[in-house]
Every structure is written in C-alpha cells, then in structure tokens.
Coordinates of C-alpha atoms in Angstrom, one line a residue:
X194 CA 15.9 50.6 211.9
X195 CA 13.4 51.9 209.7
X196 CA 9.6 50.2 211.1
X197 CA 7.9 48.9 208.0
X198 CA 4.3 47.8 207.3
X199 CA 4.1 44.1 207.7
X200 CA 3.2 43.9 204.3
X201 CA 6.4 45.6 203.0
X202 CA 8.2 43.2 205.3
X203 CA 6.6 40.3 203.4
X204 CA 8.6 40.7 200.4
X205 CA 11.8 42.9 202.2
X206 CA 10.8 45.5 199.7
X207 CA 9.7 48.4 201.8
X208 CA 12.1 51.0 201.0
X209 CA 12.6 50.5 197.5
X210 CA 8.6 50.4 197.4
X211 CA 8.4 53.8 199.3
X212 CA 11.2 55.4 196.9
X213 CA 8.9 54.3 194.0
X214 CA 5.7 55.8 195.4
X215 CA 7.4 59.2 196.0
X216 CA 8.7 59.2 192.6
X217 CA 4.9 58.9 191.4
X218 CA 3.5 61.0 193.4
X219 CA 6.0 63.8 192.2
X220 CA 6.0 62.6 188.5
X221 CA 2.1 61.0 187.7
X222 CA 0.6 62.9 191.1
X223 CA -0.3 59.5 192.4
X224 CA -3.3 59.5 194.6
X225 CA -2.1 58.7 198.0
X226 CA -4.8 56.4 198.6
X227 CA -4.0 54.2 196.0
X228 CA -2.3 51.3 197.9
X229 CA 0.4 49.9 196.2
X230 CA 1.1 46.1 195.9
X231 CA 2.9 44.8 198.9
X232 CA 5.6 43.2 196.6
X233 CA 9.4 44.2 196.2
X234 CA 10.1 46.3 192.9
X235 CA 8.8 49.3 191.3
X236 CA 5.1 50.1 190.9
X237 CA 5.7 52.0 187.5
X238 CA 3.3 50.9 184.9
X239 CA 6.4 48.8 183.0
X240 CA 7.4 47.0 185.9
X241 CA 6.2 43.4 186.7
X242 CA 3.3 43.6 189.1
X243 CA 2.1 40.1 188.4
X244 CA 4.7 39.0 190.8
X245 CA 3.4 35.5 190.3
X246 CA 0.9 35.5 193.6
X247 CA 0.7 32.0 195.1
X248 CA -2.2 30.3 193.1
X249 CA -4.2 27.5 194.9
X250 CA -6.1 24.8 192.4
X251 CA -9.1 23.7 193.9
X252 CA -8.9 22.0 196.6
X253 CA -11.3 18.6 196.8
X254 CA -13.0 17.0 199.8
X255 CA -11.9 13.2 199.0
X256 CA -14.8 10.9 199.1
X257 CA -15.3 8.0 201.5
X258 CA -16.6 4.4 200.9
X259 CA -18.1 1.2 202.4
X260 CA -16.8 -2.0 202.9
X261 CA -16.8 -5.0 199.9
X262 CA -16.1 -8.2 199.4
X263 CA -15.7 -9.5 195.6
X264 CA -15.9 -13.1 197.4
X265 CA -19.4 -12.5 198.4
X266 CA -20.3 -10.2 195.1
X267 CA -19.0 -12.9 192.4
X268 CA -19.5 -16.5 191.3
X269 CA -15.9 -18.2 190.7
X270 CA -17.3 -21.2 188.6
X271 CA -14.2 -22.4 187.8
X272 CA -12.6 -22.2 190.7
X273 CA -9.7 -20.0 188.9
X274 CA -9.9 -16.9 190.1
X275 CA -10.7 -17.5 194.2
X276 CA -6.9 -16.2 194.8
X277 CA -7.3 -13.2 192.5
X278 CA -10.6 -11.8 194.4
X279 CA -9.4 -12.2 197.4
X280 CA -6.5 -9.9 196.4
X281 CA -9.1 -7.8 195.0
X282 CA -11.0 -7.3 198.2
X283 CA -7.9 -6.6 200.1
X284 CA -6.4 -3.9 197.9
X285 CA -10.3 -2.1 198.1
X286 CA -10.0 -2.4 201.6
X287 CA -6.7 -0.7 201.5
X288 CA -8.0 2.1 199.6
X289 CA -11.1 2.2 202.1
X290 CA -8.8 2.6 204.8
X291 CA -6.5 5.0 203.8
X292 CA -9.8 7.3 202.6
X293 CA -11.6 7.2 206.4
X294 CA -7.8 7.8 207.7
X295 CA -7.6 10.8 205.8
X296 CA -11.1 11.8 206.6
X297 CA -10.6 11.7 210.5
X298 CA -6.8 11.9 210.6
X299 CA -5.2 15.1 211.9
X300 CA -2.1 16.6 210.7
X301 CA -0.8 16.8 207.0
X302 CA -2.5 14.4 204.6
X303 CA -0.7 12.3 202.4
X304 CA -2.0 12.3 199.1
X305 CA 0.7 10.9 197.4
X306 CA -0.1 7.2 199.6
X307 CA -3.7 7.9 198.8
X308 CA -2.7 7.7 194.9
X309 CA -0.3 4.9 195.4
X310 CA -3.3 3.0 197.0
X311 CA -5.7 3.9 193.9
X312 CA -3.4 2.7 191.3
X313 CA -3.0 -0.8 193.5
X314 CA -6.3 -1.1 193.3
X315 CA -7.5 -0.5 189.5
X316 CA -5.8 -3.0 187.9
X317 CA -8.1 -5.6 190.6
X318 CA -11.3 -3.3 189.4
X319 CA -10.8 -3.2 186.0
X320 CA -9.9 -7.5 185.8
X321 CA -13.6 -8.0 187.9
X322 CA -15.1 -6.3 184.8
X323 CA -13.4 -7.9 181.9
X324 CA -13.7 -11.5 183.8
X325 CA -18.3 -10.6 183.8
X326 CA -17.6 -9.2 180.6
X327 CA -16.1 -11.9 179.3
X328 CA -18.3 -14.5 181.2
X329 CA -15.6 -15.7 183.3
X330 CA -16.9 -14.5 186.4
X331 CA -21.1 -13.8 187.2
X332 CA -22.5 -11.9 189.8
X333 CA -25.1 -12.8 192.5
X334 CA -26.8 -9.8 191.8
X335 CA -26.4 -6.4 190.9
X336 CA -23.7 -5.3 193.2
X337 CA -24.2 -1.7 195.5
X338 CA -21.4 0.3 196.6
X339 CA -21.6 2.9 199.2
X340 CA -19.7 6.1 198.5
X341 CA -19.7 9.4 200.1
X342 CA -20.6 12.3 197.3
X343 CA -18.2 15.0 198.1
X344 CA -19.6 17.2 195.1
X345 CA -23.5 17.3 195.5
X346 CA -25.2 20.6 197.7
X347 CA -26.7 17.9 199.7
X348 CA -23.1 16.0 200.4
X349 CA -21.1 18.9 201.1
X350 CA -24.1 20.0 204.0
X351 CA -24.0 16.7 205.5
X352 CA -20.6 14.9 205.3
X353 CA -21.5 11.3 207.3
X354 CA -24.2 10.9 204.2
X355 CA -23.5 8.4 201.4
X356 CA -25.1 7.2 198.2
X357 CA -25.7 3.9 197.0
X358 CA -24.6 3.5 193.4
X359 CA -24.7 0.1 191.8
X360 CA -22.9 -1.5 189.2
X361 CA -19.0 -2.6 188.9
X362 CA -18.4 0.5 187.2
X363 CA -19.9 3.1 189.7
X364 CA -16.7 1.9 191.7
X365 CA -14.4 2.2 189.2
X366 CA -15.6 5.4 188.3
X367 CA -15.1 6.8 192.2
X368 CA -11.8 5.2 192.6
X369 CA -10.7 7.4 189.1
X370 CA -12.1 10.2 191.1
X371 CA -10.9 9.7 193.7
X372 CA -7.5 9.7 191.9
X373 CA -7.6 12.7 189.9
X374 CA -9.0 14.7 193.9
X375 CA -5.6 13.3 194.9
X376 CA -3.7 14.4 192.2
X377 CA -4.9 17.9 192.3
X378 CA -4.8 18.3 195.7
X379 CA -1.1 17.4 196.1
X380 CA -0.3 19.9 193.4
X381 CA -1.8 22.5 196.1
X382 CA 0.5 21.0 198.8
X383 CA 3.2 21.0 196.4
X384 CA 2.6 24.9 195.5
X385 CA 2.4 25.3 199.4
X386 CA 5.7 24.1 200.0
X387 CA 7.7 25.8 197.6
X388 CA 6.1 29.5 198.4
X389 CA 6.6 32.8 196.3
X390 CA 10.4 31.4 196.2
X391 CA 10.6 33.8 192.5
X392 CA 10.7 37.0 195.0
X393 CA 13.4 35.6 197.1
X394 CA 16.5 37.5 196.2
X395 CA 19.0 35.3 198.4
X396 CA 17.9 32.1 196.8
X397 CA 20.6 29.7 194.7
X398 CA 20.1 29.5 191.2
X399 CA 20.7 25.6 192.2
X400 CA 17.7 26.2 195.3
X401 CA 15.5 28.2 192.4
X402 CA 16.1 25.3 189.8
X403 CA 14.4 22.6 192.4
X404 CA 11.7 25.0 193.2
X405 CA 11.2 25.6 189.3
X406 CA 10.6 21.6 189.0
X407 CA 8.7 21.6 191.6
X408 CA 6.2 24.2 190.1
X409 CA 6.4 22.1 187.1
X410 CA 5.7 19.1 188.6
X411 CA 2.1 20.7 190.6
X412 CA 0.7 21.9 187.1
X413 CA 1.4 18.5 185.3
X414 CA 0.0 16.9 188.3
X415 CA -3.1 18.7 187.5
X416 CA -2.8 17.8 183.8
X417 CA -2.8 14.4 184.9
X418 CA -5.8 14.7 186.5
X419 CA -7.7 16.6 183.8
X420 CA -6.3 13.4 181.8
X421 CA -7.9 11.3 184.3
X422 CA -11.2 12.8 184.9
X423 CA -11.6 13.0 180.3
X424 CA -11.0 9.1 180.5
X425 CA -13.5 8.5 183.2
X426 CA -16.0 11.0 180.9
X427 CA -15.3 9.9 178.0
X428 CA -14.3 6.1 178.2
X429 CA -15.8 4.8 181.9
X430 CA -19.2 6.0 181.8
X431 CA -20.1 5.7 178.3
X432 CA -19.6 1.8 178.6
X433 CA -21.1 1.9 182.0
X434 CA -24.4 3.2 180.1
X435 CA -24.0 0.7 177.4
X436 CA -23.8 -2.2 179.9
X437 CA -26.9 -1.3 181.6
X438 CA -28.3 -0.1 179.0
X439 CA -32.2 1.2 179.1
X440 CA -31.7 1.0 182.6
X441 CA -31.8 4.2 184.8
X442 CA -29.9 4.7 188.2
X443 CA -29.8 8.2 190.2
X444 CA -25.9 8.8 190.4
X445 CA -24.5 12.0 192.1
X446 CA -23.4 14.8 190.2
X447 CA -19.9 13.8 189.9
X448 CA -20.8 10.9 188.3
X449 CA -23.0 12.9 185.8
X450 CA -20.6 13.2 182.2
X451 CA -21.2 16.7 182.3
X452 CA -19.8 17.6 185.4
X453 CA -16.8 14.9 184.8
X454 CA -16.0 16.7 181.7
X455 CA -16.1 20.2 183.5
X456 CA -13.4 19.3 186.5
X457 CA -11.3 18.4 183.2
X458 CA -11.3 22.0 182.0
X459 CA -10.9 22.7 185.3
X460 CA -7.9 21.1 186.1
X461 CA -6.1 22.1 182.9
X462 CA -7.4 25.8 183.6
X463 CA -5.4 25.6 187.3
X464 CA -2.5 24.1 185.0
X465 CA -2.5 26.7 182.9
X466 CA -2.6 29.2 185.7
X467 CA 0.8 27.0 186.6
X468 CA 1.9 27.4 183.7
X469 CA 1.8 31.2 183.6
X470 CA 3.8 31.8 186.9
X471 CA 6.9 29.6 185.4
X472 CA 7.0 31.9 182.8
X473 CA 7.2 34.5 184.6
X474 CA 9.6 33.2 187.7
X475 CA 12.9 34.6 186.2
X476 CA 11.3 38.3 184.9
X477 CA 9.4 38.3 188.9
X478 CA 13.4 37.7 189.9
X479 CA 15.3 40.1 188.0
X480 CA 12.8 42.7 188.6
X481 CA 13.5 42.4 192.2
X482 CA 17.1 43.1 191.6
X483 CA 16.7 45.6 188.8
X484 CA 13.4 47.3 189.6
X485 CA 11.8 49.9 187.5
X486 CA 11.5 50.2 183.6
X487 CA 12.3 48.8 181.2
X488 CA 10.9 45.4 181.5
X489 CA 14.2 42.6 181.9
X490 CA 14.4 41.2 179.2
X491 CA 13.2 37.9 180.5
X492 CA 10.0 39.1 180.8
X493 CA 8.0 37.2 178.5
X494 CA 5.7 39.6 175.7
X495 CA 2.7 41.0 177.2
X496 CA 0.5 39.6 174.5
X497 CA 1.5 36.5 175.2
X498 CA 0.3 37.0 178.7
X499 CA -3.0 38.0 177.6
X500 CA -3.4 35.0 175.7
X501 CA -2.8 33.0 177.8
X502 CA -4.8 34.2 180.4
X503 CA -7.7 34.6 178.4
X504 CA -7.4 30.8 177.5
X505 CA -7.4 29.9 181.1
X506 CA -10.4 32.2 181.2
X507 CA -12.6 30.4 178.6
X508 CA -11.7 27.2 180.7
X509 CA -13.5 28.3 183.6
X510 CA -16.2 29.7 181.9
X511 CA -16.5 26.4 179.7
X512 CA -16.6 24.5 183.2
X513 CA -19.0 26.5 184.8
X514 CA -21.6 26.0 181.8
X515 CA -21.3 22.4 182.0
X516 CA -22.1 22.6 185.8
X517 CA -24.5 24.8 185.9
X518 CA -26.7 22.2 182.9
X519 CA -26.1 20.2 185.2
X520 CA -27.0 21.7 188.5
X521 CA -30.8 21.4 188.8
X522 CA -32.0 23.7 191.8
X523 CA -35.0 21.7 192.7
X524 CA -32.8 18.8 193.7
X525 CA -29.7 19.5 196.4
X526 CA -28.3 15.5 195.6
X527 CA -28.2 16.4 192.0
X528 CA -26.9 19.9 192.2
X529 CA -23.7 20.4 192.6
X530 CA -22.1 22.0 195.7
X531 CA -21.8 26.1 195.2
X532 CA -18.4 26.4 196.5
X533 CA -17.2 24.6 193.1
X534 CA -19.6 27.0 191.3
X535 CA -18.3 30.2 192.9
X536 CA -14.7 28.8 192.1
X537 CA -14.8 28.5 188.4
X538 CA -16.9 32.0 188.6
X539 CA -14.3 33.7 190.3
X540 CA -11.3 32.3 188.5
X541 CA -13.0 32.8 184.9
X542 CA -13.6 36.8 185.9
X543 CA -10.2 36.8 187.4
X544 CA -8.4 35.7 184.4
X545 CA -10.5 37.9 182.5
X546 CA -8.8 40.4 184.0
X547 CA -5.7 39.6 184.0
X548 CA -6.0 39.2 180.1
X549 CA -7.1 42.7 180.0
X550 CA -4.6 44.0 182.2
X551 CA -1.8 42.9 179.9
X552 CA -3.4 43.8 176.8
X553 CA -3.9 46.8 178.3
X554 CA 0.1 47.4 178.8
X555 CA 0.6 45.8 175.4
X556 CA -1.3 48.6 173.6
X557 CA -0.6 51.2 176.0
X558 CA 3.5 50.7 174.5
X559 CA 2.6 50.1 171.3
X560 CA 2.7 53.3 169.0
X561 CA -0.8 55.0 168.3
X562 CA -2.8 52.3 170.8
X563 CA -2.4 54.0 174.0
X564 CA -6.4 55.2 174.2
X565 CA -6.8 51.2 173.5
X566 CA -4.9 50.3 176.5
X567 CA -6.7 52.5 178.5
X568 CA -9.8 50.9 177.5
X569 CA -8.5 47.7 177.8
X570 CA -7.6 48.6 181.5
X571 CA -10.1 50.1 182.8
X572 CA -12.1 47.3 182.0
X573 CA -9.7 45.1 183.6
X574 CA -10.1 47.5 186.7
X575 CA -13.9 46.5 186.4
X576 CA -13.7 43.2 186.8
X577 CA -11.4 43.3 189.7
X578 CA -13.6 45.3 191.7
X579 CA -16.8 43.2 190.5
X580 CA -15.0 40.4 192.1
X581 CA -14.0 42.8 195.3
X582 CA -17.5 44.1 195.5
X583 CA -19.0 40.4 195.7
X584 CA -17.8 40.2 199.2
X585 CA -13.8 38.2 197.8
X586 CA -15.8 35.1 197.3
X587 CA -13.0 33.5 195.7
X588 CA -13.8 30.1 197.1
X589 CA -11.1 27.1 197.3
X590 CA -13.2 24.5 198.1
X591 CA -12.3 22.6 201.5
X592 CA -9.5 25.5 201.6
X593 CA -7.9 26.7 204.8
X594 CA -8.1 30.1 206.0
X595 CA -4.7 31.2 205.2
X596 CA -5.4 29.7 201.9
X597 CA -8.4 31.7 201.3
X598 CA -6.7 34.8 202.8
X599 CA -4.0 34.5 200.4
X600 CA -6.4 34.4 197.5
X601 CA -8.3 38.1 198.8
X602 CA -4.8 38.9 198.7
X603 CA -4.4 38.0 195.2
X604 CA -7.1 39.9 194.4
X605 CA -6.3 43.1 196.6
X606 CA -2.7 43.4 194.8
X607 CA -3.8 43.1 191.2
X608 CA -6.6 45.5 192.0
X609 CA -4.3 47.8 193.5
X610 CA -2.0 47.4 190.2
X611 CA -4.7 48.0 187.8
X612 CA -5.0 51.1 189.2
X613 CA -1.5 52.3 189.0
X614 CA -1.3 50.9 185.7
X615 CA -4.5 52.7 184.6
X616 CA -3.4 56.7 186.0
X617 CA -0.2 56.2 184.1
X618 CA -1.7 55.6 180.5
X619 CA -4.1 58.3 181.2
X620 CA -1.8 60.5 182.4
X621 CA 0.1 59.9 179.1
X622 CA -2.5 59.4 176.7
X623 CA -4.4 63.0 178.5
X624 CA -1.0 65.1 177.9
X625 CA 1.3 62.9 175.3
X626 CA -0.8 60.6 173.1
X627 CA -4.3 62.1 172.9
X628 CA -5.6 59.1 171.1
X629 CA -9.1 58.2 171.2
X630 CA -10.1 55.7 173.9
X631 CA -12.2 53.1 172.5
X632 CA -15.8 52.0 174.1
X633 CA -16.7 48.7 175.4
X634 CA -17.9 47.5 172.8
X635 CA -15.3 48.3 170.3
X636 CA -12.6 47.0 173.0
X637 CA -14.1 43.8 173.1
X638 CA -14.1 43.3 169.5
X639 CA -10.3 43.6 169.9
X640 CA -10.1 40.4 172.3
X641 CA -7.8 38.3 170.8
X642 CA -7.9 34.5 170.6
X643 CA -6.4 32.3 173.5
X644 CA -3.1 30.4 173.5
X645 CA -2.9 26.9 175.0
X646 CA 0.2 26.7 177.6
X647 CA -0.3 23.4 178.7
X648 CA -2.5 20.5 177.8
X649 CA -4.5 17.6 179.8
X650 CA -2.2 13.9 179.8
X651 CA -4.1 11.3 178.5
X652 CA -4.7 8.8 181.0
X653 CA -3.5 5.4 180.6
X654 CA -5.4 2.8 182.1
X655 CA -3.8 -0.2 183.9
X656 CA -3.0 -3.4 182.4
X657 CA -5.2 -6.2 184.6
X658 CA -3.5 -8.1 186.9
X659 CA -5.7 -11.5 186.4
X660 CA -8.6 -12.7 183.5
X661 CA -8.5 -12.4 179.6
X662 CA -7.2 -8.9 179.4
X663 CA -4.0 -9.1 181.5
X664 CA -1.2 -10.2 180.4
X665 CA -1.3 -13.8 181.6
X666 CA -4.4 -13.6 179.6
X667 CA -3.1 -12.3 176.7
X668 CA -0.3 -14.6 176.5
X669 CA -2.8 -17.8 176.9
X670 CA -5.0 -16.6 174.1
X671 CA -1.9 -16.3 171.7
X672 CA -0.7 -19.6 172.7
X673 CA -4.0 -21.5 172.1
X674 CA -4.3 -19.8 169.1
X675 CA -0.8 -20.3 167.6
X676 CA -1.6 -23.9 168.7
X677 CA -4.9 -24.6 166.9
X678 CA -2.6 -23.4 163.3
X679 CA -0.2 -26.0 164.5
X680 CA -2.7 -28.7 164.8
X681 CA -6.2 -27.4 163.4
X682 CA -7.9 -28.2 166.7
X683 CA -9.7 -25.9 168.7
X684 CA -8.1 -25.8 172.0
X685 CA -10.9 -25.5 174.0
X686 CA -12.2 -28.3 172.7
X687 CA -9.7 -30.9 174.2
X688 CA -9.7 -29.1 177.7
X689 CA -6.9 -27.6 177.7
X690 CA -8.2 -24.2 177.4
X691 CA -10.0 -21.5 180.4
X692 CA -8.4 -18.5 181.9
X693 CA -6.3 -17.8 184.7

C-alpha cells in the first residue's frame, strides 16, 4: 500500500491529489513548492478549494459571580412577595453554582445546562426590577454584585479578580451575557462534533441531513446570541443609565454599549461564516466524487461567495472599531482583552480574502475580465500571507490547541489555494487572454457591495414570574380595572387591591 502524507490521509484523497498535481505540473508547469491543499479533489483553478475548513466562533471565558440574597437586598413591605424572593435567591444561586462548576470542573462543559439555568433565572431578575420600579418592593441600599470580568486586559491576566458593579441591572446585564457566552460557545461544540462531515464520501444522505441541521442549528445559535447581546445594548443598559441617572459607576468593558454592540456583529459575522459552509456542503461533496472542472452544478455562483464574504468581513471590521473606541490603553480594567481584538482582526482580513479570492475566479471566467481576476487574486494572496507573516495569530479566545491548530490550518490551505488559483489565470491571461491587469487601486474600486446570509434573532425577554408585569399581575390589573367600570369605585380604595 501506497504510504501517504498524513495530510493526504486526512481527507483519503492522496492519490487523486497526486494525479492532479502531475497534471499541472505538465500542463500550467506548477512550481513544485507550491503545496497543495491537503483536501480530496482537484487543485485546478475551477475546482472547490474552499472545502468548507472547520470554522471555530469565538470562543468566551464565562464569567463567575458572588453570592446574593434578595431577602437581605429588598424590603417586602407588604409581606407579598417573601415566597417569590426566596425563589429568586435560589434560582441566582443555581446559576452561581453551575458558573464556578464550569470554572473548576474538568471534562466537557455543558453549556446547554448553563443556558437552561440563565433562562430560570431572568424571569426572577427582571420581576425584582419591575416590583422597585413600580414601588412594590424598596431596597436597603444600593445593591453590589460581584462578577468576574472575563473581557477586560486586566481580567483575562488575572482570572480569581472580580468587579463590583452595583445596581439591579448590572446583574441582569451579566446574566444576558452570560447567556449569549453560552450560546456561542455551544455553537463551537456543536461545529466540533459534527467535523468536516461535507468531505466524507461514505456518509448517508440520511447521516449528512442530521449533520446539515446540526450546522444549522450552531450558526442560529450564534444569531441568537447576537440577538441577545443587541437587547442587552440596546434595551438593558440604556434604562440602567436612565435609572441612575447623573450618576457615574466604573463598569467593565463588557458592560460598556460599545463593546456590547460589537460582540453583536460579531456573533452574526461567525453566523454568517456558518452560513457560508452550508452553502457550500453539497458542491464540497460532489466535488469529492467528481473532482476536477467544471464546477458541479451545486456549487453556488462565485459572486455570491464574494459577497457574502465581504459582508462577513465589514462585520469584523465594524466590531473591531467599536472595541478599539472603546479600548483605552492607559487603563487595562477598561481595555478590552487583545485576544478578542486579534480575533475580529484576523477574521475581518481573512474574509477579505476570501471575498477576493472568489471574485478573483468570478472574473477570471468571465469573458474579457481575466487581467481583473488576476488582480483580484493576487491581492487576495496578499492578505493571506499578511495574516501568515504576523506569526498565524488567529486567536480563538480561551481556544484549545487543536482548535487553534486547525485555524493555522485554515489559513495554510487557502494560502496554498490562492496560489494555484493565481499561476492558472496568469498562465492564461500571459498566453490566451492578454488583458490588462488592473492596479490596486482600480481593483478596489470594483469591490462590490456585501450580501446578508443570515441575520441576528431578536431576543425576547421573559415574561416575570411574580409583581405587576407578570402575568398574575397583569390579569389583576384588568380585573380591578374592568371592576371600577362595573361599579365606579377605585379598587384600591376599598382594599381590595395590591399585587401578588
């Protein structure tokens, strides 16, 4: 038996991948030390190179808090609600628990519990602040909760550190945070599970269906969370402000609108990114029983491709704005942590050049645009090795190694493509085409606009379990009122009135 690299064992495509590197090294004198991709197929410039390389979201550090109990924080004057805060304390604690277990706790981490145990415990959060808002329940004093900044330069260095935040809605907005970190990090264990199943040539259309839900299911997990992170932004902390109004409290970055609103874009970027592999599953699939041109025909259009990557792109890019305003370098608690930063960097330049790449092969087919493509390519080439050259720092936060490994790998393969991609529409546009190759400034003029591929889910807040927004509430408010049109006698009046 033959002895292949292990890198052609990977994908079981060594011999088909040695056939195809002879035939362009007789045909497009193909410099031997180009290293082709270590995927099954043909490397010619119409196959599928993109062979939908295992793509990791960012991975989050989940945050860790301090005990609480709503018993000793609020005044029940009424006696009504002594039950309900009890319940409330209890389903914190819960959440509290099942944070430090994760923390120290070996082995695979459940993320999907740790979500189950944040939605238990919002409804309880979010009735404590309608029953002060409403007056039903007062506060000792400005309550303090401890939570671990996971985010911040300073936090990442030092783990065991926490910050003091006060106000009802400081924990509210951690516990969303808290959510949408879970959310996105099970969409990575999701992706983990499943694999590169699209290169598997054995696999069941009935196995491949699963897996294709699967992959559906990690990127609207991370739409959920970019849903969840534009509430907390847009919603949570604006009334936080308004309800201390001139008052001013240091908060950790993540807790800074700015940075909130970034992890959205970043979350729906990663989706996006999703998004583009289950486009291409079936085209990565047929081309692995059909390699070689032309392209199946359920490869989806080039441009397309390009759009959509160059959306993703502007994402990260967007993101890394927003966290770089607000990343002050005179102040590590306030700056956030530069693995995040070097993420959204390396992703935005990354898609960048995957845009280009497949605008590239779009022109390079298209009749009279072949000196375009070559443009378009060789700048995609450039930003693959500007990534390469800045020592593969394509961070994934609290990532493993293999993780990370896979990403240089990413990188190393699509490099490697551009390449290939590259000598062939030179080669033809130097002896068939001879059209003039556009500079860089002229091809990025020709950038076109973006295409969305998938959109953040708006979050839905829960309904209150107790006080004059749940629906006990609710249904005491309509009765007193449908009673004073009976009678013309203001409920409250005769006693009968107060919340549950």
């Amino acid at each position: 038996m033959a002895n292949f690299s292990k890198s052609s064992k990977r994908t079981t495509g060594g011999l088909t991948r040695w056939w195809w590197r002879k035939r362009l090294e007789n045909e497009n004198k193909l410099s031997p030390d180009i290293r082709l991709p270590p995927l099954f197929g043909s490397p010619s410039p119409s196959d599928d190179f993109n062979r939908n390389k295992e793509m990791a979201p960012y991975q989050y550090e989940l945050p860790t808090t301090g005990a609480v109990s709503f018993t000793d924080i609020c005044i029940d004057g009424t006696g009504s609600y002594t039950v309900a805060l009890v319940e409330a304390t209890t389903a914190r604690a819960n959440l509290r628990s099942i944070l430090k277990e994760h923390k120290h706790g070996a082995g695979e981490k459940d993320y999907l519990r740790i979500i189950k145990t944040a939605d238990g415990y919002l409804p309880h959060i979010y009735s404590i602040i309608a029953c002060v808002t409403a007056g039903e329940l007062s506060l000792r004093n400005s309550p303090v909760f401890s939570w671990r900044s996971t985010l911040s330069s300073r936090g990442f260095a030092t783990p065991s550190s926490r910050t003091d935040v006060p106000s009802l809605y400081a924990d509210l907005a951690f516990t969303l945070l808290t959510l949408a970190y879970a959310y996105s990090n099970l969409s990575s264990v999701t992706l983990a599970a499943i694999g590169q199943y699209e290169l598997e040539r054995t696999i069941s259309d009935a196995e491949r269906k699963a897996k294709d839900e699967k992959l559906n299911f990690a990127a609207n997990l991370l739409a959920r969370a970019s849903g969840v992170y534009e509430h907390l932004a847009e919603r949570v902390l604006p009334e936080w402000d308004k309800a201390i109004g001139a008052t001013k409290t240091e908060r950790p970055p993540e807790l800074a609108k700015v940075v909130v609103t970034a992890l959205a874009k970043l979350a729906v970027a990663d989706a996006n990114q999703l998004a583009i592999r289950k486009l291409m599953t079936r085209s990565a699939y047929d081309s692995t029983l059909t390699p070689g041109p032309p392209l199946p025909k359920s490869h989806p259009p080039t441009s397309l491709l390009g759009k959509l990557y160059i959306n993703a792109s502007s994402l990260y890019t967007s993101a890394l704005s927003l966290v770089n305003a607000a990343s002050p370098t005179s102040n590590d608690s306030k700056e956030v942590n530069a693995h995040l930063r070097h993420y959204l960097s390396d992703e935005s330049t990354f898609c960048s050049a995957m845009s280009h790449r497949w605008f590239g092969v779009d022109a390079g087919e298209a009749p009279g645009r072949c000196g375009e493509g070559v443009a378009f390519l060789a700048w995609s080439k450039s930003e693959l090795e500007s990534l390469k050259e800045n020592k593969l720092k394509l961070s994934v936060g609290k990532a493993t190694k293999e993780e990370k490994a896979a990403k240089k790998d990413r990188l190393a393969d699509e490099l490697d493509s551009a390449k290939v991609f590259l000598k062939y529409y030179q080669k033809m546009n130097d002896s068939v085409h001879f059209n003039p190759v556009p500079s860089n400034a002229e091809i990025r003029g020709k950038v076109p606009e973006g295409r969305v591929a998938i959109q953040s889910k708006a979050y839905e807040p829960p309904m209150p379990c107790f006080g004059p927004t749940s629906e006990e509430g609710l249904r005491r408010q309509a009765e007193a009122v449908s009673l004073e049109e009976i009678t013309g006698q203001d409920p409250d009046a005769s006693g009968d009135g107060g919340a549950d």
